[in-house]
Coordinates of C-alpha atoms in Angstrom, one line a residue:
M271 CA 0.0 0.0 0.0
T272 CA 1.3 3.5 -0.8
I273 CA 0.8 5.8 2.1
P274 CA 0.2 9.4 1.0
Y275 CA 2.7 10.8 3.4
R276 CA 5.9 9.8 1.6
R277 CA 8.0 12.3 3.5
I278 CA 6.4 11.6 6.9
L279 CA 9.6 9.7 7.7
T280 CA 11.5 12.9 7.6
V281 CA 11.8 12.4 11.0
G282 CA 9.4 10.3 12.1
L283 CA 11.6 7.9 12.9
S284 CA 14.2 7.9 15.2
A285 CA 12.2 8.6 16.3
A286 CA 13.9 6.9 15.8
L287 CA 12.6 7.2 17.2
L288 CA 9.8 7.9 17.8
F289 CA 7.0 5.9 19.3
V290 CA 3.2 5.7 21.4
T291 CA 0.7 5.1 24.1
A292 CA -2.6 6.8 23.3
V293 CA -1.2 10.0 22.0
S294 CA -3.4 13.0 22.1
G295 CA -1.0 15.7 20.9
D296 CA -1.0 17.3 24.3
A297 CA 2.1 18.1 26.3
A298 CA 4.7 15.4 26.4
P299 CA 5.4 13.6 29.7
A300 CA 8.2 14.8 32.0
S301 CA 11.6 13.8 30.8
V302 CA 14.5 12.1 32.4
S303 CA 17.5 14.3 32.6
S304 CA 20.6 13.3 30.7
T305 CA 23.6 12.5 32.9
T306 CA 26.1 13.5 30.3
T307 CA 27.5 16.9 29.6
D308 CA 29.2 15.9 26.3
P309 CA 26.6 16.5 23.6
Q310 CA 28.4 13.8 21.5
R311 CA 27.0 11.3 24.0
D312 CA 23.4 12.5 23.8
F313 CA 22.0 9.3 22.2
D314 CA 24.1 6.8 24.3
W315 CA 21.0 6.0 26.4
E316 CA 19.1 4.8 23.3
I317 CA 21.6 2.1 22.2
G318 CA 19.8 -1.2 22.1
T319 CA 16.5 -2.7 20.9
W320 CA 13.1 -1.2 21.5
R321 CA 9.5 -2.2 21.0
S322 CA 7.9 0.6 19.0
S323 CA 4.2 1.6 19.0
V324 CA 3.5 4.1 16.2
R325 CA 0.7 6.4 15.2
V326 CA 0.9 8.2 11.8
L327 CA -1.5 10.8 10.5
A328 CA -2.6 9.5 7.1
D329 CA -2.9 12.9 5.4
P330 CA -1.0 15.6 7.2
L331 CA -1.6 19.3 6.6
S332 CA -4.9 18.6 4.8
E333 CA -8.5 19.7 5.3
S334 CA -9.6 16.0 5.6
P335 CA -10.6 14.7 9.0
D336 CA -7.7 13.2 11.0
E337 CA -7.2 9.5 10.4
W338 CA -4.4 7.9 12.5
L339 CA -2.8 4.8 11.2
R340 CA -1.3 2.4 13.8
F341 CA 1.8 0.3 13.5
S342 CA 4.0 -1.8 15.9
G343 CA 7.3 -3.4 15.6
T344 CA 10.9 -2.8 16.6
S345 CA 13.7 -0.2 16.4
T346 CA 17.3 -1.0 17.0
V347 CA 19.9 1.7 17.7
R348 CA 23.5 0.9 17.0
P349 CA 26.5 3.2 17.7
L350 CA 28.9 4.1 14.9
S351 CA 32.3 5.8 14.9
E352 CA 32.9 5.6 18.6
G353 CA 29.6 7.4 19.5
R354 CA 29.9 10.3 17.0
A355 CA 27.1 8.7 15.0
N356 CA 24.5 6.1 15.3
V357 CA 21.9 4.4 13.1
V358 CA 18.4 3.4 13.8
E359 CA 16.8 0.4 12.0
F360 CA 13.1 0.7 12.1
A361 CA 10.5 -1.9 11.1
V362 CA 6.9 -1.7 12.0
S363 CA 3.6 -3.0 10.5
G364 CA -0.1 -2.7 10.9
P365 CA -3.4 -2.9 9.0
A366 CA -2.3 -0.1 6.6
G367 CA 1.0 -1.8 5.6
S368 CA 4.5 -1.7 6.8
I369 CA 7.2 0.9 7.3
D370 CA 10.9 -0.1 7.0
A371 CA 13.3 2.8 7.5
L372 CA 16.8 3.9 8.6
N373 CA 17.7 7.0 10.6
L374 CA 21.3 8.1 10.4
R375 CA 22.4 10.5 13.2
L376 CA 25.6 12.4 12.9
Y377 CA 27.2 14.7 15.5
E378 CA 28.9 17.8 14.1
P379 CA 31.4 18.9 16.7
Q380 CA 32.2 22.3 15.1
A381 CA 28.5 23.2 15.1
Q382 CA 27.8 21.3 18.4
R383 CA 24.6 19.8 16.9
W384 CA 23.2 16.6 15.6
S385 CA 21.8 16.0 12.1
L386 CA 19.1 13.3 11.7
T387 CA 18.5 12.0 8.2
F388 CA 15.9 9.4 7.4
V389 CA 15.8 6.8 4.6
N390 CA 12.5 5.2 3.5
M391 CA 13.5 1.7 2.4
R392 CA 10.5 1.6 0.1
D393 CA 11.9 4.2 -2.3
G394 CA 15.5 4.4 -1.1
L395 CA 15.5 8.2 -0.8
L396 CA 17.0 10.3 1.9
T397 CA 14.9 13.0 3.4
P398 CA 16.4 16.4 4.1
A399 CA 18.1 16.4 7.5
V400 CA 16.8 18.0 10.6
Y401 CA 19.3 19.7 13.0
G402 CA 19.5 20.3 16.7
G403 CA 20.3 18.8 20.1
F404 CA 19.1 18.1 23.6
H405 CA 18.2 20.8 26.1
D406 CA 16.8 20.0 29.6
G407 CA 16.4 16.4 28.6
V408 CA 14.4 17.0 25.4
G409 CA 15.8 16.7 21.9
E410 CA 14.6 19.3 19.4
F411 CA 15.5 19.1 15.7
Y412 CA 14.3 21.4 12.9
G413 CA 14.6 21.4 9.1
D414 CA 12.9 22.2 5.8
D415 CA 11.3 19.8 3.5
H416 CA 8.4 19.5 1.0
L417 CA 5.0 17.8 1.3
G418 CA 4.1 17.2 -2.3
D419 CA 5.0 20.5 -4.0
R420 CA 4.5 22.6 -0.9
P421 CA 7.5 23.7 1.2
I422 CA 7.1 22.9 4.9
K423 CA 9.0 23.1 8.1
V424 CA 9.7 19.9 10.1
R425 CA 10.1 19.6 13.9
F426 CA 11.2 16.4 15.5
L427 CA 11.1 16.0 19.3
I428 CA 12.6 13.2 21.4
T429 CA 11.7 12.8 25.1
R430 CA 13.3 10.3 27.3
V431 CA 10.4 9.4 29.6
S432 CA 12.4 6.9 31.7
Q433 CA 15.4 4.5 31.4
D434 CA 13.2 2.1 29.5
E435 CA 10.8 4.4 27.6
A436 CA 11.2 7.2 25.0
R437 CA 8.7 9.2 23.0
F438 CA 9.3 10.6 19.5
E439 CA 7.1 13.2 17.7
Q440 CA 7.2 14.7 14.3
A441 CA 5.2 17.8 13.3
F442 CA 4.9 19.8 10.1
S443 CA 4.3 23.5 9.6
A444 CA 3.0 25.1 6.4
D445 CA 3.2 28.6 7.9
G446 CA 6.9 29.0 8.6
G447 CA 6.7 27.5 12.1
A448 CA 3.8 29.7 13.5
T449 CA 1.7 26.6 14.0
W450 CA 2.5 22.8 14.0
E451 CA 0.5 19.7 13.2
T452 CA 1.8 16.5 14.9
N453 CA 1.8 13.7 12.3
W454 CA 4.0 11.0 13.8
V455 CA 4.2 9.7 17.3
V456 CA 6.2 6.8 18.5
V457 CA 6.6 5.3 22.0
D458 CA 9.6 3.0 22.4
R459 CA 9.9 0.6 25.3
R460 CA 13.3 -1.1 25.8
V461 CA 13.6 -4.8 25.1
R462 CA 15.5 -6.5 27.9
H463 CA 17.4 -9.6 27.0

C-alpha cells in the first residue's frame, strides 16, 4: 500500500525514534535528565533494541478529518564511529501496511549539533536532515522539506520518559513555524534480553 505521506519519515523515525501510548497531541510527559555533559553522547542511552508503538497521521496538513494509522514493531539503535554517529533500524507493520526505514544521526562537533537523516527503504530516498540537540532532557530538531510541491518546516522531538521508555514526535508546519501539526508519534519501550 502506498501511504500518502511519503515524507512523513522525515523524521518520524528515530524517532527513531519515535514511538506511542494513546497520543493526544498534548504536552509530552516529563523527561528524564541526561547524565552527560558531552553532547556527542546525547544518544548513548538509546543504544539497544526497542518495542515501537507508532501512530501516523494518514494525510498531514490537509483539510480532511484526522485519520491515524497504527503500527507496531521494533527499532534497533547501533553506535557508529565511537559514538559520534548512530543508526536506527526501524521496522513496523499494521493494518495499513509496513514501514521499514533507517535513521542516520551524525554529530557535528564544530556546530555542536546533531543531524538526523531518514531513509525510507521503500523508495531508497534520503529525506532532508533536521538539525538540533538536547536541552533540559528533550531533543529538538528542525529542518525544511516539501510535502508534495508545498514547502514545509519539520520539527522532531525526542523525550526520554524513563530509562526504558522514550517518545518521538514529528510535526509539520506550512506557515513558517507559527503553527505545527503533529503527524507521527512513537513510544519506544526497551527490550530486555
